[in-house]
GROMACS .gro file of C-alpha atoms in nm:
model
  493
    1UNK     CA    1  -3.844   4.788  -8.302
    2UNK     CA    2  -3.515   4.860  -8.197
    3UNK     CA    3  -3.716   5.018  -7.862
    4UNK     CA    4  -3.866   4.679  -7.797
    5UNK     CA    5  -3.552   4.465  -7.824
    6UNK     CA    6  -3.389   4.709  -7.617
    7UNK     CA    7  -3.646   4.646  -7.341
    8UNK     CA    8  -3.557   4.224  -7.384
    9UNK     CA    9  -3.199   4.303  -7.360
   10UNK     CA   10  -3.234   4.505  -7.023
   11UNK     CA   11  -3.442   4.270  -6.876
   12UNK     CA   12  -3.222   3.988  -6.928
   13UNK     CA   13  -2.938   4.185  -6.749
   14UNK     CA   14  -3.116   4.268  -6.468
   15UNK     CA   15  -3.199   3.895  -6.510
   16UNK     CA   16  -2.864   3.679  -6.484
   17UNK     CA   17  -2.720   4.025  -6.323
   18UNK     CA   18  -2.790   3.897  -5.994
   19UNK     CA   19  -2.717   3.520  -5.990
   20UNK     CA   20  -2.344   3.624  -6.205
   21UNK     CA   21  -2.285   3.964  -6.042
   22UNK     CA   22  -2.241   4.090  -6.450
   23UNK     CA   23  -2.353   4.392  -6.496
   24UNK     CA   24  -2.407   4.395  -6.889
   25UNK     CA   25  -2.403   4.703  -7.148
   26UNK     CA   26  -2.610   4.697  -7.410
   27UNK     CA   27  -2.483   4.954  -7.698
   28UNK     CA   28  -2.659   4.960  -8.030
   29UNK     CA   29  -2.376   4.847  -8.194
   30UNK     CA   30  -2.210   4.555  -8.178
   31UNK     CA   31  -1.768   4.604  -8.061
   32UNK     CA   32  -1.559   4.419  -8.111
   33UNK     CA   33  -1.574   3.989  -8.005
   34UNK     CA   34  -1.783   3.824  -7.806
   35UNK     CA   35  -2.096   3.967  -7.635
   36UNK     CA   36  -2.528   3.902  -7.683
   37UNK     CA   37  -2.686   3.942  -8.043
   38UNK     CA   38  -3.069   4.031  -8.160
   39UNK     CA   39  -3.133   4.101  -8.463
   40UNK     CA   40  -3.484   4.189  -8.651
   41UNK     CA   41  -3.500   3.934  -8.926
   42UNK     CA   42  -3.859   3.911  -9.086
   43UNK     CA   43  -3.961   3.664  -9.173
   44UNK     CA   44  -3.925   3.394  -8.880
   45UNK     CA   45  -4.299   3.292  -8.716
   46UNK     CA   46  -4.400   3.500  -8.492
   47UNK     CA   47  -4.216   3.420  -8.130
   48UNK     CA   48  -4.005   3.167  -8.283
   49UNK     CA   49  -3.644   3.263  -8.306
   50UNK     CA   50  -3.336   3.129  -8.401
   51UNK     CA   51  -3.006   3.148  -8.196
   52UNK     CA   52  -2.670   3.035  -8.225
   53UNK     CA   53  -2.385   3.015  -7.954
   54UNK     CA   54  -1.983   3.038  -8.079
   55UNK     CA   55  -1.669   3.087  -7.929
   56UNK     CA   56  -1.698   3.450  -8.073
   57UNK     CA   57  -2.074   3.519  -7.971
   58UNK     CA   58  -2.421   3.425  -7.881
   59UNK     CA   59  -2.681   3.558  -8.213
   60UNK     CA   60  -3.013   3.570  -8.061
   61UNK     CA   61  -3.235   3.609  -8.490
   62UNK     CA   62  -3.590   3.714  -8.415
   63UNK     CA   63  -3.890   3.892  -8.613
   64UNK     CA   64  -3.995   4.030  -8.329
   65UNK     CA   65  -3.992   4.136  -7.964
   66UNK     CA   66  -4.127   3.800  -7.805
   67UNK     CA   67  -3.927   3.598  -8.000
   68UNK     CA   68  -3.642   3.748  -7.860
   69UNK     CA   69  -3.721   3.733  -7.544
   70UNK     CA   70  -3.794   3.371  -7.571
   71UNK     CA   71  -3.424   3.324  -7.769
   72UNK     CA   72  -3.290   3.417  -7.439
   73UNK     CA   73  -3.502   3.211  -7.201
   74UNK     CA   74  -3.343   2.975  -7.377
   75UNK     CA   75  -2.982   3.136  -7.346
   76UNK     CA   76  -3.069   3.058  -6.942
   77UNK     CA   77  -3.179   2.697  -6.958
   78UNK     CA   78  -2.839   2.632  -7.145
   79UNK     CA   79  -2.625   2.792  -6.786
   80UNK     CA   80  -2.567   2.603  -6.475
   81UNK     CA   81  -2.935   2.587  -6.280
   82UNK     CA   82  -2.773   2.853  -6.038
   83UNK     CA   83  -2.838   3.153  -6.278
   84UNK     CA   84  -3.207   3.176  -6.211
   85UNK     CA   85  -3.127   3.227  -5.804
   86UNK     CA   86  -3.157   3.574  -5.665
   87UNK     CA   87  -2.856   3.600  -5.467
   88UNK     CA   88  -2.506   3.643  -5.625
   89UNK     CA   89  -2.392   3.262  -5.700
   90UNK     CA   90  -1.947   3.231  -5.647
   91UNK     CA   91  -1.757   2.980  -5.797
   92UNK     CA   92  -2.002   2.882  -6.096
   93UNK     CA   93  -1.832   2.910  -6.449
   94UNK     CA   94  -2.072   3.083  -6.656
   95UNK     CA   95  -2.054   2.889  -6.918
   96UNK     CA   96  -2.327   2.815  -7.281
   97UNK     CA   97  -2.282   2.494  -7.492
   98UNK     CA   98  -2.232   2.590  -7.862
   99UNK     CA   99  -2.561   2.470  -8.006
  100UNK     CA  100  -2.791   2.635  -8.307
  101UNK     CA  101  -3.093   2.561  -8.228
  102UNK     CA  102  -3.455   2.716  -8.445
  103UNK     CA  103  -3.728   2.686  -8.273
  104UNK     CA  104  -4.100   2.848  -8.263
  105UNK     CA  105  -4.422   2.755  -8.053
  106UNK     CA  106  -4.728   2.516  -8.259
  107UNK     CA  107  -5.043   2.735  -8.038
  108UNK     CA  108  -5.016   3.069  -8.017
  109UNK     CA  109  -5.261   3.054  -7.700
  110UNK     CA  110  -4.997   2.867  -7.431
  111UNK     CA  111  -5.139   2.929  -7.075
  112UNK     CA  112  -5.318   2.860  -6.693
  113UNK     CA  113  -5.571   3.058  -6.499
  114UNK     CA  114  -5.569   3.086  -6.214
  115UNK     CA  115  -5.869   3.092  -5.930
  116UNK     CA  116  -5.860   3.421  -5.684
  117UNK     CA  117  -6.186   3.450  -5.606
  118UNK     CA  118  -6.225   3.168  -5.333
  119UNK     CA  119  -5.909   3.234  -5.164
  120UNK     CA  120  -5.760   3.525  -5.277
  121UNK     CA  121  -5.310   3.563  -5.322
  122UNK     CA  122  -5.162   3.860  -5.253
  123UNK     CA  123  -5.029   4.049  -5.539
  124UNK     CA  124  -4.614   3.982  -5.509
  125UNK     CA  125  -4.740   3.610  -5.539
  126UNK     CA  126  -4.931   3.657  -5.850
  127UNK     CA  127  -4.617   3.826  -6.021
  128UNK     CA  128  -4.440   3.545  -5.923
  129UNK     CA  129  -4.669   3.314  -6.104
  130UNK     CA  130  -4.652   3.549  -6.433
  131UNK     CA  131  -4.295   3.496  -6.443
  132UNK     CA  132  -4.296   3.144  -6.333
  133UNK     CA  133  -4.507   3.140  -6.719
  134UNK     CA  134  -4.282   3.312  -6.856
  135UNK     CA  135  -3.993   3.149  -6.842
  136UNK     CA  136  -4.192   2.839  -6.920
  137UNK     CA  137  -4.235   3.003  -7.247
  138UNK     CA  138  -4.693   3.067  -7.183
  139UNK     CA  139  -4.784   3.375  -7.277
  140UNK     CA  140  -5.165   3.351  -7.157
  141UNK     CA  141  -5.202   3.428  -6.759
  142UNK     CA  142  -5.606   3.366  -6.765
  143UNK     CA  143  -5.709   3.593  -6.375
  144UNK     CA  144  -6.016   3.435  -6.225
  145UNK     CA  145  -6.151   3.717  -6.062
  146UNK     CA  146  -6.454   3.703  -5.934
  147UNK     CA  147  -6.649   3.414  -5.713
  148UNK     CA  148  -6.954   3.318  -5.545
  149UNK     CA  149  -6.738   3.345  -5.289
  150UNK     CA  150  -6.546   3.706  -5.357
  151UNK     CA  151  -6.527   3.968  -5.537
  152UNK     CA  152  -6.157   4.072  -5.582
  153UNK     CA  153  -6.181   4.316  -5.819
  154UNK     CA  154  -6.174   4.743  -5.753
  155UNK     CA  155  -6.527   4.873  -5.934
  156UNK     CA  156  -6.481   5.268  -5.925
  157UNK     CA  157  -6.868   5.284  -5.928
  158UNK     CA  158  -6.981   4.996  -5.758
  159UNK     CA  159  -6.742   5.040  -5.484
  160UNK     CA  160  -6.953   4.801  -5.288
  161UNK     CA  161  -6.868   4.523  -5.513
  162UNK     CA  162  -6.525   4.472  -5.276
  163UNK     CA  163  -6.586   4.629  -4.983
  164UNK     CA  164  -6.901   4.438  -4.936
  165UNK     CA  165  -6.791   4.118  -5.165
  166UNK     CA  166  -6.456   4.116  -5.095
  167UNK     CA  167  -6.519   3.970  -4.747
  168UNK     CA  168  -6.649   3.618  -4.617
  169UNK     CA  169  -6.724   3.539  -4.287
  170UNK     CA  170  -6.589   3.139  -4.274
  171UNK     CA  171  -6.502   2.945  -4.516
  172UNK     CA  172  -6.569   2.532  -4.535
  173UNK     CA  173  -6.310   2.321  -4.393
  174UNK     CA  174  -6.255   1.953  -4.519
  175UNK     CA  175  -6.440   1.780  -4.790
  176UNK     CA  176  -6.730   1.987  -4.934
  177UNK     CA  177  -7.089   1.856  -4.787
  178UNK     CA  178  -7.390   1.985  -4.829
  179UNK     CA  179  -7.565   1.768  -4.518
  180UNK     CA  180  -7.556   2.104  -4.286
  181UNK     CA  181  -7.466   1.885  -4.009
  182UNK     CA  182  -7.132   1.728  -4.134
  183UNK     CA  183  -7.018   2.111  -4.222
  184UNK     CA  184  -6.725   2.249  -4.020
  185UNK     CA  185  -6.645   2.633  -4.089
  186UNK     CA  186  -6.299   2.788  -3.970
  187UNK     CA  187  -6.480   3.105  -3.756
  188UNK     CA  188  -6.228   3.324  -3.939
  189UNK     CA  189  -6.341   3.550  -4.225
  190UNK     CA  190  -6.139   3.553  -4.561
  191UNK     CA  191  -6.075   3.896  -4.733
  192UNK     CA  192  -5.874   4.074  -5.033
  193UNK     CA  193  -5.907   4.237  -5.303
  194UNK     CA  194  -5.726   4.394  -5.578
  195UNK     CA  195  -5.695   4.787  -5.657
  196UNK     CA  196  -5.680   4.921  -5.931
  197UNK     CA  197  -5.317   5.040  -5.920
  198UNK     CA  198  -5.247   4.680  -5.814
  199UNK     CA  199  -5.427   4.554  -6.137
  200UNK     CA  200  -5.179   4.766  -6.367
  201UNK     CA  201  -4.858   4.675  -6.193
  202UNK     CA  202  -4.943   4.274  -6.287
  203UNK     CA  203  -5.114   4.378  -6.598
  204UNK     CA  204  -4.702   4.591  -6.698
  205UNK     CA  205  -4.513   4.295  -6.466
  206UNK     CA  206  -4.624   4.044  -6.683
  207UNK     CA  207  -4.662   4.234  -7.054
  208UNK     CA  208  -4.261   4.320  -6.984
  209UNK     CA  209  -4.287   3.930  -7.022
  210UNK     CA  210  -4.468   3.823  -7.313
  211UNK     CA  211  -4.783   3.693  -7.151
  212UNK     CA  212  -5.126   3.876  -7.256
  213UNK     CA  213  -5.335   3.956  -6.850
  214UNK     CA  214  -5.670   3.820  -6.990
  215UNK     CA  215  -5.910   3.914  -6.690
  216UNK     CA  216  -6.216   3.680  -6.649
  217UNK     CA  217  -6.566   3.823  -6.471
  218UNK     CA  218  -6.834   3.567  -6.371
  219UNK     CA  219  -7.220   3.563  -6.527
  220UNK     CA  220  -7.462   3.537  -6.456
  221UNK     CA  221  -7.368   3.257  -6.282
  222UNK     CA  222  -7.125   3.234  -6.017
  223UNK     CA  223  -7.224   3.595  -5.902
  224UNK     CA  224  -7.275   3.496  -5.544
  225UNK     CA  225  -7.064   3.799  -5.445
  226UNK     CA  226  -7.152   4.055  -5.652
  227UNK     CA  227  -7.523   3.985  -5.572
  228UNK     CA  228  -7.458   4.000  -5.242
  229UNK     CA  229  -7.338   4.351  -5.311
  230UNK     CA  230  -7.562   4.476  -5.501
  231UNK     CA  231  -7.928   4.308  -5.418
  232UNK     CA  232  -8.149   4.482  -5.693
  233UNK     CA  233  -7.971   4.212  -5.925
  234UNK     CA  234  -8.064   3.841  -5.719
  235UNK     CA  235  -8.370   3.701  -5.955
  236UNK     CA  236  -8.469   3.608  -5.631
  237UNK     CA  237  -8.690   3.815  -5.376
  238UNK     CA  238  -8.541   3.599  -5.098
  239UNK     CA  239  -8.244   3.723  -4.863
  240UNK     CA  240  -7.914   3.613  -4.924
  241UNK     CA  241  -7.708   3.467  -4.764
  242UNK     CA  242  -7.390   3.672  -4.806
  243UNK     CA  243  -7.068   3.541  -4.994
  244UNK     CA  244  -7.107   3.216  -4.978
  245UNK     CA  245  -6.894   2.995  -4.703
  246UNK     CA  246  -6.872   2.640  -4.937
  247UNK     CA  247  -6.790   2.526  -5.226
  248UNK     CA  248  -7.044   2.351  -5.513
  249UNK     CA  249  -7.259   2.582  -5.705
  250UNK     CA  250  -7.466   2.818  -5.584
  251UNK     CA  251  -7.809   2.887  -5.691
  252UNK     CA  252  -7.781   3.287  -5.649
  253UNK     CA  253  -7.775   3.395  -6.027
  254UNK     CA  254  -7.751   3.676  -6.182
  255UNK     CA  255  -8.130   3.903  -6.302
  256UNK     CA  256  -8.086   3.869  -6.692
  257UNK     CA  257  -8.274   4.230  -6.654
  258UNK     CA  258  -8.211   4.536  -6.897
  259UNK     CA  259  -8.079   4.725  -6.493
  260UNK     CA  260  -7.799   4.398  -6.466
  261UNK     CA  261  -7.698   4.433  -6.782
  262UNK     CA  262  -7.610   4.789  -6.753
  263UNK     CA  263  -7.433   4.696  -6.435
  264UNK     CA  264  -7.252   4.482  -6.554
  265UNK     CA  265  -7.162   4.678  -6.920
  266UNK     CA  266  -7.032   4.868  -6.675
  267UNK     CA  267  -6.878   4.713  -6.503
  268UNK     CA  268  -6.626   4.524  -6.796
  269UNK     CA  269  -6.545   4.933  -6.909
  270UNK     CA  270  -6.342   4.983  -6.598
  271UNK     CA  271  -6.221   4.618  -6.659
  272UNK     CA  272  -6.131   4.678  -7.026
  273UNK     CA  273  -5.921   4.982  -6.867
  274UNK     CA  274  -5.672   4.781  -6.741
  275UNK     CA  275  -5.669   4.529  -6.917
  276UNK     CA  276  -5.646   4.575  -7.287
  277UNK     CA  277  -5.600   4.146  -7.352
  278UNK     CA  278  -5.835   4.162  -7.700
  279UNK     CA  279  -6.016   3.899  -7.534
  280UNK     CA  280  -6.247   3.925  -7.215
  281UNK     CA  281  -6.369   3.641  -7.009
  282UNK     CA  282  -6.708   3.633  -6.914
  283UNK     CA  283  -6.757   3.265  -6.760
  284UNK     CA  284  -7.078   3.201  -6.854
  285UNK     CA  285  -7.044   2.825  -6.719
  286UNK     CA  286  -7.267   2.626  -6.430
  287UNK     CA  287  -7.520   2.925  -6.409
  288UNK     CA  288  -7.846   2.736  -6.223
  289UNK     CA  289  -8.156   2.871  -6.383
  290UNK     CA  290  -8.419   2.768  -6.051
  291UNK     CA  291  -8.417   3.110  -5.962
  292UNK     CA  292  -8.517   3.268  -6.352
  293UNK     CA  293  -8.785   2.952  -6.365
  294UNK     CA  294  -8.965   3.025  -6.105
  295UNK     CA  295  -8.920   3.398  -6.094
  296UNK     CA  296  -9.222   3.498  -6.293
  297UNK     CA  297  -9.084   3.842  -6.409
  298UNK     CA  298  -8.821   3.675  -6.585
  299UNK     CA  299  -9.052   3.420  -6.743
  300UNK     CA  300  -9.238   3.703  -6.887
  301UNK     CA  301  -8.888   3.852  -6.982
  302UNK     CA  302  -8.844   3.512  -7.228
  303UNK     CA  303  -9.165   3.561  -7.331
  304UNK     CA  304  -9.144   3.900  -7.445
  305UNK     CA  305  -8.853   3.858  -7.564
  306UNK     CA  306  -8.898   3.585  -7.849
  307UNK     CA  307  -8.740   3.357  -7.702
  308UNK     CA  308  -8.749   2.966  -7.584
  309UNK     CA  309  -8.669   2.899  -7.238
  310UNK     CA  310  -8.372   2.866  -6.969
  311UNK     CA  311  -8.050   2.848  -7.207
  312UNK     CA  312  -8.146   3.107  -7.464
  313UNK     CA  313  -8.256   3.396  -7.255
  314UNK     CA  314  -7.892   3.283  -7.111
  315UNK     CA  315  -7.757   3.291  -7.491
  316UNK     CA  316  -7.911   3.666  -7.469
  317UNK     CA  317  -7.771   3.778  -7.215
  318UNK     CA  318  -7.455   3.685  -7.313
  319UNK     CA  319  -7.481   3.814  -7.647
  320UNK     CA  320  -7.558   4.211  -7.477
  321UNK     CA  321  -7.231   4.135  -7.306
  322UNK     CA  322  -7.102   4.033  -7.670
  323UNK     CA  323  -7.207   4.275  -7.844
  324UNK     CA  324  -7.061   4.523  -7.597
  325UNK     CA  325  -6.730   4.446  -7.621
  326UNK     CA  326  -6.715   4.441  -7.991
  327UNK     CA  327  -6.762   4.777  -8.039
  328UNK     CA  328  -6.481   4.832  -7.816
  329UNK     CA  329  -6.278   4.655  -8.010
  330UNK     CA  330  -6.284   4.337  -7.753
  331UNK     CA  331  -6.345   3.937  -7.839
  332UNK     CA  332  -6.535   3.794  -7.549
  333UNK     CA  333  -6.456   3.449  -7.443
  334UNK     CA  334  -6.612   3.193  -7.234
  335UNK     CA  335  -6.662   2.855  -7.044
  336UNK     CA  336  -6.816   2.607  -7.324
  337UNK     CA  337  -7.184   2.655  -7.174
  338UNK     CA  338  -7.196   2.948  -7.343
  339UNK     CA  339  -7.237   2.719  -7.645
  340UNK     CA  340  -7.582   2.617  -7.508
  341UNK     CA  341  -7.897   2.848  -7.644
  342UNK     CA  342  -7.642   2.907  -7.961
  343UNK     CA  343  -7.316   3.105  -7.981
  344UNK     CA  344  -7.302   3.431  -7.965
  345UNK     CA  345  -7.121   3.562  -8.266
  346UNK     CA  346  -6.729   3.593  -8.220
  347UNK     CA  347  -6.746   3.438  -7.967
  348UNK     CA  348  -6.403   3.182  -7.801
  349UNK     CA  349  -6.462   2.901  -7.656
  350UNK     CA  350  -6.303   2.762  -7.349
  351UNK     CA  351  -6.380   2.365  -7.343
  352UNK     CA  352  -6.316   2.291  -6.991
  353UNK     CA  353  -6.620   1.977  -6.959
  354UNK     CA  354  -6.391   1.748  -7.167
  355UNK     CA  355  -6.322   1.822  -7.610
  356UNK     CA  356  -6.671   1.775  -7.697
  357UNK     CA  357  -6.742   2.191  -7.663
  358UNK     CA  358  -6.424   2.237  -7.822
  359UNK     CA  359  -6.458   2.046  -8.151
  360UNK     CA  360  -6.843   2.140  -8.213
  361UNK     CA  361  -6.737   2.526  -8.183
  362UNK     CA  362  -6.462   2.500  -8.410
  363UNK     CA  363  -6.660   2.283  -8.661
  364UNK     CA  364  -6.926   2.619  -8.637
  365UNK     CA  365  -6.600   2.808  -8.712
  366UNK     CA  366  -6.518   2.984  -8.327
  367UNK     CA  367  -6.235   3.014  -8.236
  368UNK     CA  368  -6.137   2.731  -7.938
  369UNK     CA  369  -5.901   2.733  -7.585
  370UNK     CA  370  -5.869   2.365  -7.528
  371UNK     CA  371  -5.907   2.349  -7.121
  372UNK     CA  372  -6.005   1.956  -7.012
  373UNK     CA  373  -6.077   1.845  -6.713
  374UNK     CA  374  -5.959   1.484  -6.779
  375UNK     CA  375  -5.641   1.680  -6.835
  376UNK     CA  376  -5.559   2.038  -6.779
  377UNK     CA  377  -5.697   2.038  -6.428
  378UNK     CA  378  -5.411   2.097  -6.184
  379UNK     CA  379  -5.683   2.070  -5.842
  380UNK     CA  380  -5.692   1.719  -5.907
  381UNK     CA  381  -5.489   1.519  -5.743
  382UNK     CA  382  -5.106   1.403  -5.848
  383UNK     CA  383  -5.155   0.994  -5.706
  384UNK     CA  384  -5.399   0.774  -5.682
  385UNK     CA  385  -5.288   0.728  -5.328
  386UNK     CA  386  -5.493   1.062  -5.233
  387UNK     CA  387  -5.406   1.041  -4.846
  388UNK     CA  388  -5.073   1.031  -4.885
  389UNK     CA  389  -5.135   1.451  -5.093
  390UNK     CA  390  -5.302   1.747  -4.979
  391UNK     CA  391  -5.639   1.737  -4.974
  392UNK     CA  392  -5.740   1.799  -5.316
  393UNK     CA  393  -6.155   1.785  -5.557
  394UNK     CA  394  -6.095   1.468  -5.646
  395UNK     CA  395  -5.972   1.314  -5.920
  396UNK     CA  396  -5.648   1.226  -6.055
  397UNK     CA  397  -5.386   1.415  -6.333
  398UNK     CA  398  -5.082   1.314  -6.290
  399UNK     CA  399  -4.719   1.422  -6.517
  400UNK     CA  400  -4.743   1.160  -6.733
  401UNK     CA  401  -5.119   1.195  -6.860
  402UNK     CA  402  -5.126   1.588  -6.917
  403UNK     CA  403  -4.806   1.520  -7.140
  404UNK     CA  404  -5.008   1.359  -7.295
  405UNK     CA  405  -5.238   1.516  -7.424
  406UNK     CA  406  -5.359   1.639  -7.713
  407UNK     CA  407  -5.493   1.971  -7.789
  408UNK     CA  408  -5.622   1.892  -8.131
  409UNK     CA  409  -5.922   1.639  -8.150
  410UNK     CA  410  -5.906   1.401  -8.452
  411UNK     CA  411  -6.278   1.441  -8.526
  412UNK     CA  412  -6.154   1.806  -8.637
  413UNK     CA  413  -6.098   1.878  -9.028
  414UNK     CA  414  -5.754   2.056  -9.095
  415UNK     CA  415  -5.958   2.408  -9.131
  416UNK     CA  416  -6.124   2.284  -8.829
  417UNK     CA  417  -5.832   2.235  -8.670
  418UNK     CA  418  -5.683   2.583  -8.746
  419UNK     CA  419  -5.924   2.732  -8.477
  420UNK     CA  420  -5.729   2.546  -8.235
  421UNK     CA  421  -5.590   2.879  -8.051
  422UNK     CA  422  -5.372   2.651  -7.768
  423UNK     CA  423  -5.494   2.530  -7.425
  424UNK     CA  424  -5.445   2.590  -7.054
  425UNK     CA  425  -5.395   2.504  -6.698
  426UNK     CA  426  -5.681   2.568  -6.443
  427UNK     CA  427  -5.600   2.602  -6.117
  428UNK     CA  428  -5.921   2.598  -5.925
  429UNK     CA  429  -5.841   2.729  -5.537
  430UNK     CA  430  -6.150   2.604  -5.337
  431UNK     CA  431  -5.840   2.311  -5.110
  432UNK     CA  432  -5.596   2.562  -5.220
  433UNK     CA  433  -5.504   2.848  -4.963
  434UNK     CA  434  -5.200   2.918  -4.989
  435UNK     CA  435  -4.934   3.008  -5.278
  436UNK     CA  436  -4.673   2.715  -5.139
  437UNK     CA  437  -4.973   2.470  -5.230
  438UNK     CA  438  -5.035   2.696  -5.527
  439UNK     CA  439  -4.714   2.598  -5.652
  440UNK     CA  440  -4.760   2.232  -5.545
  441UNK     CA  441  -5.048   2.188  -5.731
  442UNK     CA  442  -4.850   2.321  -6.019
  443UNK     CA  443  -4.495   2.206  -6.084
  444UNK     CA  444  -4.419   1.967  -6.270
  445UNK     CA  445  -4.773   1.969  -6.399
  446UNK     CA  446  -4.753   2.308  -6.578
  447UNK     CA  447  -4.390   2.228  -6.733
  448UNK     CA  448  -4.551   1.938  -6.920
  449UNK     CA  449  -4.789   2.140  -7.059
  450UNK     CA  450  -4.545   2.434  -7.130
  451UNK     CA  451  -4.409   2.119  -7.343
  452UNK     CA  452  -4.764   1.988  -7.542
  453UNK     CA  453  -4.791   2.364  -7.587
  454UNK     CA  454  -4.498   2.483  -7.743
  455UNK     CA  455  -4.382   2.193  -7.959
  456UNK     CA  456  -4.412   2.013  -8.215
  457UNK     CA  457  -4.629   1.648  -8.191
  458UNK     CA  458  -4.375   1.471  -8.326
  459UNK     CA  459  -4.107   1.555  -8.129
  460UNK     CA  460  -4.246   1.503  -7.787
  461UNK     CA  461  -4.182   1.161  -7.618
  462UNK     CA  462  -4.213   1.210  -7.275
  463UNK     CA  463  -3.949   0.936  -7.153
  464UNK     CA  464  -3.733   1.195  -7.283
  465UNK     CA  465  -3.910   1.472  -7.081
  466UNK     CA  466  -3.821   1.246  -6.784
  467UNK     CA  467  -3.475   1.252  -6.831
  468UNK     CA  468  -3.454   1.608  -6.877
  469UNK     CA  469  -3.665   1.674  -6.589
  470UNK     CA  470  -3.439   1.656  -6.316
  471UNK     CA  471  -3.246   1.954  -6.430
  472UNK     CA  472  -3.545   2.171  -6.509
  473UNK     CA  473  -3.599   2.060  -6.143
  474UNK     CA  474  -3.355   2.218  -6.020
  475UNK     CA  475  -3.400   2.559  -6.200
  476UNK     CA  476  -3.743   2.543  -6.005
  477UNK     CA  477  -3.531   2.534  -5.692
  478UNK     CA  478  -3.323   2.834  -5.788
  479UNK     CA  479  -3.676   3.010  -5.813
  480UNK     CA  480  -3.777   2.909  -5.458
  481UNK     CA  481  -4.065   2.664  -5.616
  482UNK     CA  482  -4.197   2.442  -5.426
  483UNK     CA  483  -4.335   2.136  -5.679
  484UNK     CA  484  -4.454   1.813  -5.588
  485UNK     CA  485  -4.087   1.606  -5.604
  486UNK     CA  486  -4.128   1.338  -5.856
  487UNK     CA  487  -4.149   1.080  -5.570
  488UNK     CA  488  -4.388   1.217  -5.388
  489UNK     CA  489  -4.257   1.356  -5.085
  490UNK     CA  490  -4.303   1.742  -5.057
  491UNK     CA  491  -4.486   1.873  -4.726
  492UNK     CA  492  -4.735   2.182  -4.812
  493UNK     CA  493  -4.611   2.426  -4.575
   0.00000   0.00000   0.00000
């Protein structure tokens, strides 16, 4: 609509005003020569645009506001990198080369994930991160809000989730180990959560930048913080030793009782009120079922429901959430473990354990987001010389490997391949305690992935990308991003 295009124009004027000092007026009709004209033109692909720059002015054509937004992001990229600075820059010729561009994204899902459960990240940084996604034409922010180590979202009906579940007493120092004799803890509390007003602010900020915020509430595993806050959720009679202070996978898993189902659906009710996203992520990964196996009541429940084993019990639990979300007009999305025991109807799979889960789901007619650890886990080392890098969880994923990632497996037919919505990066924060270190792990790898998910496969060229990257790094400098230098020479504060 005209009002949506006007909002896009206002944001562009604000963005370039800081560095240029310009205060560009916005009008419904073009007045005289020059200027930037936004035109709504039916038939242009969703999120796509046509951009013409001539001596008489700039003309943007798009069928939706997202296309107009991305066209103006391209205009900023055509300007000198100093356009991204927050303070006025004098002595710069703010000129744009004459171009004709027709552009549209390859995938509708172009995203990045951030885990704030292990290490809480301030609201201001979350907004900065979303802004960076938008500048890379990425449109999904997957916000991993709950974990064994911390519950980060205010749920009004269950206040202990944040009163108790958002603050752990200690955090493991150094690499993960299960040997108590080798474990060293920092002796400091790690606390933090987002109020509902915080979340509304972030969601609105993202929407203005064409980013959909997809919330994740982990269940039934990765739930030690919730189980500690509300012990009736527990699958064991053993006492719960607070929030998890180290990494790895917790044995504490939500009891699949009717009361637990109602509890989690109450949580999702408040989540849906805060997040307009069509997708609600329920986790479903790494749910250790030893406590289910050892609990006679849960074993009896498995039998009474006519289920075969604990995998089918998890599938039943996930189906309760799927039915609930569907009834409210939302779609369930979960990690590829939700395939085990039968996939809930209508569910979308996020394939992290390689590509196999995504292939299976697509062949079954389910939508898929590719997120394989091999290419999109940005908590991995960026150099094979690990001693030269900040402590990380392991692995090796450099810019070249990310750029070489192909989200659509050859094993799929063209009809099956249509179920691949796109791909996203993952930033698990066991070893990423600060915003500056998170930026170091994200960029420029996320710059490479942004081109993978936007550009046609036939147009991707790593050599050409590397020729263009140094200028883009100047933009990241202007945006005060603590990216990893291409020579590896950077210090993480």
